[in-house]
Short mmCIF file of C-alpha atoms in Angstrom, two decimals:
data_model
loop_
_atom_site.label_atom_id
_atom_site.label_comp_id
_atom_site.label_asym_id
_atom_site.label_seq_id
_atom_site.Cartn_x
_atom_site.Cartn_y
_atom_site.Cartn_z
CA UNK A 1 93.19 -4.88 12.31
CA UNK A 2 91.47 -5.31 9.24
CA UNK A 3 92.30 -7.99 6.85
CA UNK A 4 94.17 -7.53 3.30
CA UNK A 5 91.13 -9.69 1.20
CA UNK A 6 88.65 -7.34 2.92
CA UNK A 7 90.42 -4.24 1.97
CA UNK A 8 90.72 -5.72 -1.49
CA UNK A 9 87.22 -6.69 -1.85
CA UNK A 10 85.99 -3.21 -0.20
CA UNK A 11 88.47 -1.65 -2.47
CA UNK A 12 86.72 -3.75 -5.85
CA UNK A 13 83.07 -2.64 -5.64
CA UNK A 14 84.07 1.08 -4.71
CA UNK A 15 84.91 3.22 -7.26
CA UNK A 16 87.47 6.21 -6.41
CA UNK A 17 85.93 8.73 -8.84
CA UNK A 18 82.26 8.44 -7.11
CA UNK A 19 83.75 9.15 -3.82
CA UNK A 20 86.07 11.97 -4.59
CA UNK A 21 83.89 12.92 -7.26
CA UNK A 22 81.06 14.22 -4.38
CA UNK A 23 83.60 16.63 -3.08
CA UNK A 24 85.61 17.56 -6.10
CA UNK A 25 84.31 18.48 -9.57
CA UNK A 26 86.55 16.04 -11.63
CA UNK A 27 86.76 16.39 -15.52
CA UNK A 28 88.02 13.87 -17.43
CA UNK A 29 92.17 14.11 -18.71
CA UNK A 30 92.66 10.70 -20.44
CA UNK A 31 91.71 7.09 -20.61
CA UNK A 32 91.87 6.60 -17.27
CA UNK A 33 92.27 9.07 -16.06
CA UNK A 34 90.44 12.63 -14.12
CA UNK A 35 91.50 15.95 -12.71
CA UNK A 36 90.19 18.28 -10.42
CA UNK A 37 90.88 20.83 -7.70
CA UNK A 38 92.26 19.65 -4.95
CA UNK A 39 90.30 19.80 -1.29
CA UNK A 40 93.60 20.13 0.88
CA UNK A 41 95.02 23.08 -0.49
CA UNK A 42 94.00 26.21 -1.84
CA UNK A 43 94.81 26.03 -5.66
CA UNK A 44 93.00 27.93 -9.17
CA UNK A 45 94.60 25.01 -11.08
CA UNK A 46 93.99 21.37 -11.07
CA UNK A 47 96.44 19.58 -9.77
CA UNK A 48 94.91 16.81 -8.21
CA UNK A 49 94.82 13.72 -10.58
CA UNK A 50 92.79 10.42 -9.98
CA UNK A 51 93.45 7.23 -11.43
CA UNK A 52 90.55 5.53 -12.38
CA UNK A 53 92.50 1.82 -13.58
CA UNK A 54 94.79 1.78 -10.08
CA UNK A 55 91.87 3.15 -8.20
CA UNK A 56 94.23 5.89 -6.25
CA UNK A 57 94.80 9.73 -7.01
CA UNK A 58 97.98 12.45 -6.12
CA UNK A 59 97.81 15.70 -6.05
CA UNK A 60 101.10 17.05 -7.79
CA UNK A 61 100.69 20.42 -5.73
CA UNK A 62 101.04 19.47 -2.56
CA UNK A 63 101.50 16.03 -2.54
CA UNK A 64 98.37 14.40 -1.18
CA UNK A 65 98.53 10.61 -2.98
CA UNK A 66 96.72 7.44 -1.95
CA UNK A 67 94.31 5.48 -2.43
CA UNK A 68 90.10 5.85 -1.78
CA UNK A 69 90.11 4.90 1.97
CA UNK A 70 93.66 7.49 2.49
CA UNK A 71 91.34 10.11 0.66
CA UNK A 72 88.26 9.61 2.80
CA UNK A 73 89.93 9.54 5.92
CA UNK A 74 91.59 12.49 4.83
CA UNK A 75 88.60 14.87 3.53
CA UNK A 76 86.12 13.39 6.33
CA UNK A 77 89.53 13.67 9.27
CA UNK A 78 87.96 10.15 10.17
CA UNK A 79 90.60 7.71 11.21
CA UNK A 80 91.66 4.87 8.91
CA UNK A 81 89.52 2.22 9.85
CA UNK A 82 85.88 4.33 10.14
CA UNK A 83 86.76 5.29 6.64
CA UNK A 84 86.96 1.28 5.91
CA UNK A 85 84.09 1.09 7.54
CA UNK A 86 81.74 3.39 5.51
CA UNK A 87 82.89 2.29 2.66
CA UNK A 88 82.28 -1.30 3.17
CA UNK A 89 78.92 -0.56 4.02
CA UNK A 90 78.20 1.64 1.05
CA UNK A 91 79.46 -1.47 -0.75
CA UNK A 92 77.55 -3.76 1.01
CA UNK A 93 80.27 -5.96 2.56
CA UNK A 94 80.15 -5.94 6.34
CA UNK A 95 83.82 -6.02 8.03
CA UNK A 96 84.89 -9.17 9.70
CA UNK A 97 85.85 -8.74 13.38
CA UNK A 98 89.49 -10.62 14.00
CA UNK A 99 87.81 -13.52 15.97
CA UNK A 100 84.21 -13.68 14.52
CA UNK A 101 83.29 -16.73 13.60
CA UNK A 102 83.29 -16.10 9.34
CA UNK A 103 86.58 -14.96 9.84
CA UNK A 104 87.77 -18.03 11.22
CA UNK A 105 85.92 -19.73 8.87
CA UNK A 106 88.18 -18.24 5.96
CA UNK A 107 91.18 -18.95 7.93
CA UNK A 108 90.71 -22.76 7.83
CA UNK A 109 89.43 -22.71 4.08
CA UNK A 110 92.34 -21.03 2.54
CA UNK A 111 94.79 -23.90 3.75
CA UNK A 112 92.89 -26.82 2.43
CA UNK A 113 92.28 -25.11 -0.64
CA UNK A 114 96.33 -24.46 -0.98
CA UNK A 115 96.71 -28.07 -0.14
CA UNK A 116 94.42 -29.57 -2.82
CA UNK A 117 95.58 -27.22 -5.75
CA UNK A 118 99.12 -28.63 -4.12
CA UNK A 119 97.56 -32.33 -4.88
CA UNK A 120 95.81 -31.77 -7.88
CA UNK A 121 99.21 -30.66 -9.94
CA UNK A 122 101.01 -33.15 -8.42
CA UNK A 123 98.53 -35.91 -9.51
CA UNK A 124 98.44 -34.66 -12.86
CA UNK A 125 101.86 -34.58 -13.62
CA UNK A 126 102.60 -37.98 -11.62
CA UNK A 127 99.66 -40.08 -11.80
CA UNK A 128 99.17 -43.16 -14.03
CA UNK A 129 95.45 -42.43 -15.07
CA UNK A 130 96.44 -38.97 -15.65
CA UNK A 131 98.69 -39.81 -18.87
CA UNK A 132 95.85 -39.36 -21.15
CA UNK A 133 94.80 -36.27 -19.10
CA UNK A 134 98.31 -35.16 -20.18
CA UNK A 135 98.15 -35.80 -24.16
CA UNK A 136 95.10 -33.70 -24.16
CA UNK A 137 96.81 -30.77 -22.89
CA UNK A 138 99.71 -31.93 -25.12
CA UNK A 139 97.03 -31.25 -28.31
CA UNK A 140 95.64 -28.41 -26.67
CA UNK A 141 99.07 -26.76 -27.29
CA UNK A 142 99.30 -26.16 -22.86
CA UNK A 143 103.07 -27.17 -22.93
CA UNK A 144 104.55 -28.66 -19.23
CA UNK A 145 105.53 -25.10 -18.25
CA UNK A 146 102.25 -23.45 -18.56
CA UNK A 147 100.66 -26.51 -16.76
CA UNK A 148 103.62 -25.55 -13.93
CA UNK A 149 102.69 -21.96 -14.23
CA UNK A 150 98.96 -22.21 -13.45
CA UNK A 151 98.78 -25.05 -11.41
CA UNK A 152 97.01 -26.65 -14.16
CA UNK A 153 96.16 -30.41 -12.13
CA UNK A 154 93.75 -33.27 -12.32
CA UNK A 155 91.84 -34.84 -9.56
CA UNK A 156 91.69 -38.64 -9.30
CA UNK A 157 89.29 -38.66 -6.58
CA UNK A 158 92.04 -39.75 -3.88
CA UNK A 159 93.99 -36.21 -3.22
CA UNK A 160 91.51 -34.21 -1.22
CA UNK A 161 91.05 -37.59 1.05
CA UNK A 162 94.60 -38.92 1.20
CA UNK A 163 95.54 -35.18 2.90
CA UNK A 164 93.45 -36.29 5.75
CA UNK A 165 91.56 -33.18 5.83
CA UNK A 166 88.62 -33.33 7.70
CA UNK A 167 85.45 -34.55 5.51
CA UNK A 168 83.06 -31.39 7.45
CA UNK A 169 86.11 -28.64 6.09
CA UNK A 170 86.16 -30.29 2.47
CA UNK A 171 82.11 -29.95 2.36
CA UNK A 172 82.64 -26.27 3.57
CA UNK A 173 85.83 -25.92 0.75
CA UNK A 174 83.35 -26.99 -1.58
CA UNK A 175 85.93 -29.68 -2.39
CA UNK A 176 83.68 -32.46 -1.00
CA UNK A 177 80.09 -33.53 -1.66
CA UNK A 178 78.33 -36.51 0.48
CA UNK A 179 77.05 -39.65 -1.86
CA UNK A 180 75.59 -43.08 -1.10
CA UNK A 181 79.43 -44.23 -0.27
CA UNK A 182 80.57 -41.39 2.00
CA UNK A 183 82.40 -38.12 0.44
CA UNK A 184 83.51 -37.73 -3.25
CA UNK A 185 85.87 -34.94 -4.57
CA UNK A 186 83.86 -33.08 -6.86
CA UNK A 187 86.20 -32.63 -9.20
CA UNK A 188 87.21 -36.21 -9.78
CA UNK A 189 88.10 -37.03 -13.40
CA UNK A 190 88.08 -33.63 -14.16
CA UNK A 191 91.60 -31.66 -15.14
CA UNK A 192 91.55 -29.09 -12.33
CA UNK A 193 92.26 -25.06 -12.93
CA UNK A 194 92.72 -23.11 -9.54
CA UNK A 195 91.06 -20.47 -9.26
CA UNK A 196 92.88 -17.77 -7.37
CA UNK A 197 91.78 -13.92 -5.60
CA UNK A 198 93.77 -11.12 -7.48
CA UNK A 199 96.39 -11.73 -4.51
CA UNK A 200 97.54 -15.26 -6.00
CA UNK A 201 95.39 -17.20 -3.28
CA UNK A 202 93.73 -20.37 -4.12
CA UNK A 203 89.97 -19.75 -3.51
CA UNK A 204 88.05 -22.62 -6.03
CA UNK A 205 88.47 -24.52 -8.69
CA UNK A 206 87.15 -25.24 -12.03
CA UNK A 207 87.28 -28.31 -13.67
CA UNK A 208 86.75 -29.84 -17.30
CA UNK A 209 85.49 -33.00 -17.27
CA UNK A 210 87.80 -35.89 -19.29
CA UNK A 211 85.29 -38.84 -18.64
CA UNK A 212 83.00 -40.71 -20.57
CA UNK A 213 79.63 -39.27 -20.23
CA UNK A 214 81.08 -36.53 -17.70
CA UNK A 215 78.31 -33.82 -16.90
CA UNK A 216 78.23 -30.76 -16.94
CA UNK A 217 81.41 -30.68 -19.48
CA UNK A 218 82.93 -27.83 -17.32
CA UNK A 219 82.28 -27.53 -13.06
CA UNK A 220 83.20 -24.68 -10.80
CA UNK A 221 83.69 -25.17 -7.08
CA UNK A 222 80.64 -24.80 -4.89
CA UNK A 223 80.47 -21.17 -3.89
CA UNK A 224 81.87 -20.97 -0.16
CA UNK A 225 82.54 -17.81 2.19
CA UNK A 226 85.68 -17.34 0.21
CA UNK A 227 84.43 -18.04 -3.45
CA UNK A 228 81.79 -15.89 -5.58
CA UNK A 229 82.01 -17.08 -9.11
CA UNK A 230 80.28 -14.03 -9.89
CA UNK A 231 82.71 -11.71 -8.26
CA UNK A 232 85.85 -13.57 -9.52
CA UNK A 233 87.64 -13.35 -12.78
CA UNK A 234 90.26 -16.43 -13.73
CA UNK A 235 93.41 -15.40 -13.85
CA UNK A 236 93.38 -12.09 -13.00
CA UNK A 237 96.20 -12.38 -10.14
CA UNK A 238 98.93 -13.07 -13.29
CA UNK A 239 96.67 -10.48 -15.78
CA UNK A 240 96.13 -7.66 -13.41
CA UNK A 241 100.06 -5.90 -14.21
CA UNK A 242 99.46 -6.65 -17.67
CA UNK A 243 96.10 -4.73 -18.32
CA UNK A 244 97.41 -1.67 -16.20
CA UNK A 245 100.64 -2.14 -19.09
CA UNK A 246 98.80 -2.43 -22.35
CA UNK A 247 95.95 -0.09 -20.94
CA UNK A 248 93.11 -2.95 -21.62
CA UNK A 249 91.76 -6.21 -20.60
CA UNK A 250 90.76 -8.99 -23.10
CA UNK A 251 88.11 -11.24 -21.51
CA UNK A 252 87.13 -14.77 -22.73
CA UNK A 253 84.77 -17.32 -21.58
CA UNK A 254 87.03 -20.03 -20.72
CA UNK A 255 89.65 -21.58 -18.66
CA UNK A 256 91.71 -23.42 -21.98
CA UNK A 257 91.14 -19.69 -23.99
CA UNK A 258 92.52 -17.46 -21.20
CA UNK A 259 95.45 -19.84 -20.65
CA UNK A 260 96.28 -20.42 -24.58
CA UNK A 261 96.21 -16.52 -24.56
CA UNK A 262 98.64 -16.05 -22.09
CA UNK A 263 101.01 -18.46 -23.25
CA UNK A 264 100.94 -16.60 -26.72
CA UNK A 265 102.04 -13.65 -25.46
CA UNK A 266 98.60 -11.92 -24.44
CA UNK A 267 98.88 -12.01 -20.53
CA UNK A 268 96.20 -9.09 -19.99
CA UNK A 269 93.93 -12.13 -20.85
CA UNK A 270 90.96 -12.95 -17.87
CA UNK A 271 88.19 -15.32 -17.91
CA UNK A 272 84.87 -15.38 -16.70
CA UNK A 273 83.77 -18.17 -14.99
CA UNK A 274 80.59 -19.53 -16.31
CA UNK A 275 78.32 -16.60 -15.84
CA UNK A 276 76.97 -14.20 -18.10
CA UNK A 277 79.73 -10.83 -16.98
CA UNK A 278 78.49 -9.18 -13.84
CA UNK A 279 78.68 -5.74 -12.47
CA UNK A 280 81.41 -6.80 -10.03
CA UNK A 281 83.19 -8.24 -12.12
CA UNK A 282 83.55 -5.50 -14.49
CA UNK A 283 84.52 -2.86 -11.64
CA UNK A 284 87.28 -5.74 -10.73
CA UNK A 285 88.58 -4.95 -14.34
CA UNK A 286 87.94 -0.66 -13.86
CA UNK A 287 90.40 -0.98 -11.51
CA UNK A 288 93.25 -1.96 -13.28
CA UNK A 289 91.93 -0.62 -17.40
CA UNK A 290 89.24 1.49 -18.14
CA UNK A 291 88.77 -0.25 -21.43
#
């Protein structure tokens, strides 16, 4: 069985029109939106619609609907998971056997990363050096629901380490570095932002430093098996309904922007994550706006 994230990410750097594009002449019919003949019946007009922002077509002749691994299966008669298969290789990403060891590997980060975003809210909202942490957001204008809404948190140092998680799984979180005294959170004295897979799972962080002489002013997790700053776009698990609703994506630099936004009203708001915009990232967005 293959794995929901890998679908997703398989599904992210393939784009539906190139695929059914080399077996059906499509010609564009909107913003986001292509027709064509369709391959599984005979028909002299087009019926067969693709989606370019949901990244699925349907065929209002006879039916046919799905999304680009359905319509590969379909046009090759491959089963399900060859289909899968080809396409993750013509995207580059291999497919994870159940047991293999990166697999695994995933399995174990995704907990301890739920468990320090867990820590890192609770710290903020609770914690006695985390009162001034609190006034900023205060004059930032982040009110205590939108800190409850986004998991906004701060790390004292202690969370990550008082879970008793293992010191080796924090290094491989990227939670953890190794220093002269044994492990330090990275993110320590920094307010914390999760950082979450279009799904809602927690899969980094990003932190703004609130210390004196605090460098760099703004940190990102450590990239791990489960977290590609380059292939990730903040916020995009709460934005992704609203761009396919207002038919476009407003993207902003950082963390504090894409959150004001979406507390003003403007919830097809994304951020990148302190990288120039990549190519991934911007067929992440195709899929859901193709403005």
């Amino acid at each position: 069985m293959i794995d929901q994230p890998t679908l997703d990410r398989i599904r992210s750097a393939t784009d539906i029109a190139e695929v059914i594009g080399a077996h059906v002449t499509l010609r564009k019919a909107g913003a986001t939106s292509l027709k064509g003949l369709c391959p599984f019946h005979q028909e002299k007009t087009p019926s067969l619609n693709v989606n370019t922002a949901q990244q699925i077509f349907k065929c209002f002749g006879c039916g046919a609907a799905g999304n680009v691994f359905g319509f590969l299966a379909r046009i090759e008669n491959i089963p399900f998971p060859e289909a899968v298969r080809r396409l993750g290789e013509r995207a580059g990403i291999p497919l994870p056997q159940a047991n293999s060891p990166e697999e695994l590997e995933r399995r174990r980060l995704y907990p301890a990363l739920e468990t320090a975003a867990t820590l890192y809210h609770r710290a903020l909202k609770t914690a006695p050096e985390a009162s001034r942490m609190r006034a900023y957001l205060a004059e930032r204008h982040v009110d205590p629901a939108t800190v409850d809404r986004f998991r906004i948190g701060f790390a004292t140092g202690r969370e990550i380490f008082a879970a008793r998680l293992h010191p080796d799984l924090l290094a491989r979180a990227g939670l953890a570095s190794a220093g002269r005294d044994g492990p330090f959170d990275r993110m320590r004295g920094r307010i914390v932002f999760p950082i979450m897979d279009e799904t809602g799972r927690v899969i980094g962080f990003g932190g703004r430093a609130m210390l004196e002489g605090q460098e760099p002013k703004y940190l990102n997790t450590a990239e791990t098996p489960v977290y590609k700053k380059s292939n990730s776009l903040y916020l995009l698990h709460a934005a992704k309904e609203p761009i396919r609703k207002a038919g476009r994506a407003v993207l902003v630099e950082g963390y504090f922007d894409a959150v004001a936004l979406h507390a003003a009203g403007f919830e097809e708001a994304v951020a990148v994550l302190g990288t120039a915009l990549t190519e991934t990232q911007l067929k992440l967005l195709r899929r859901f706006t193709a403005t």
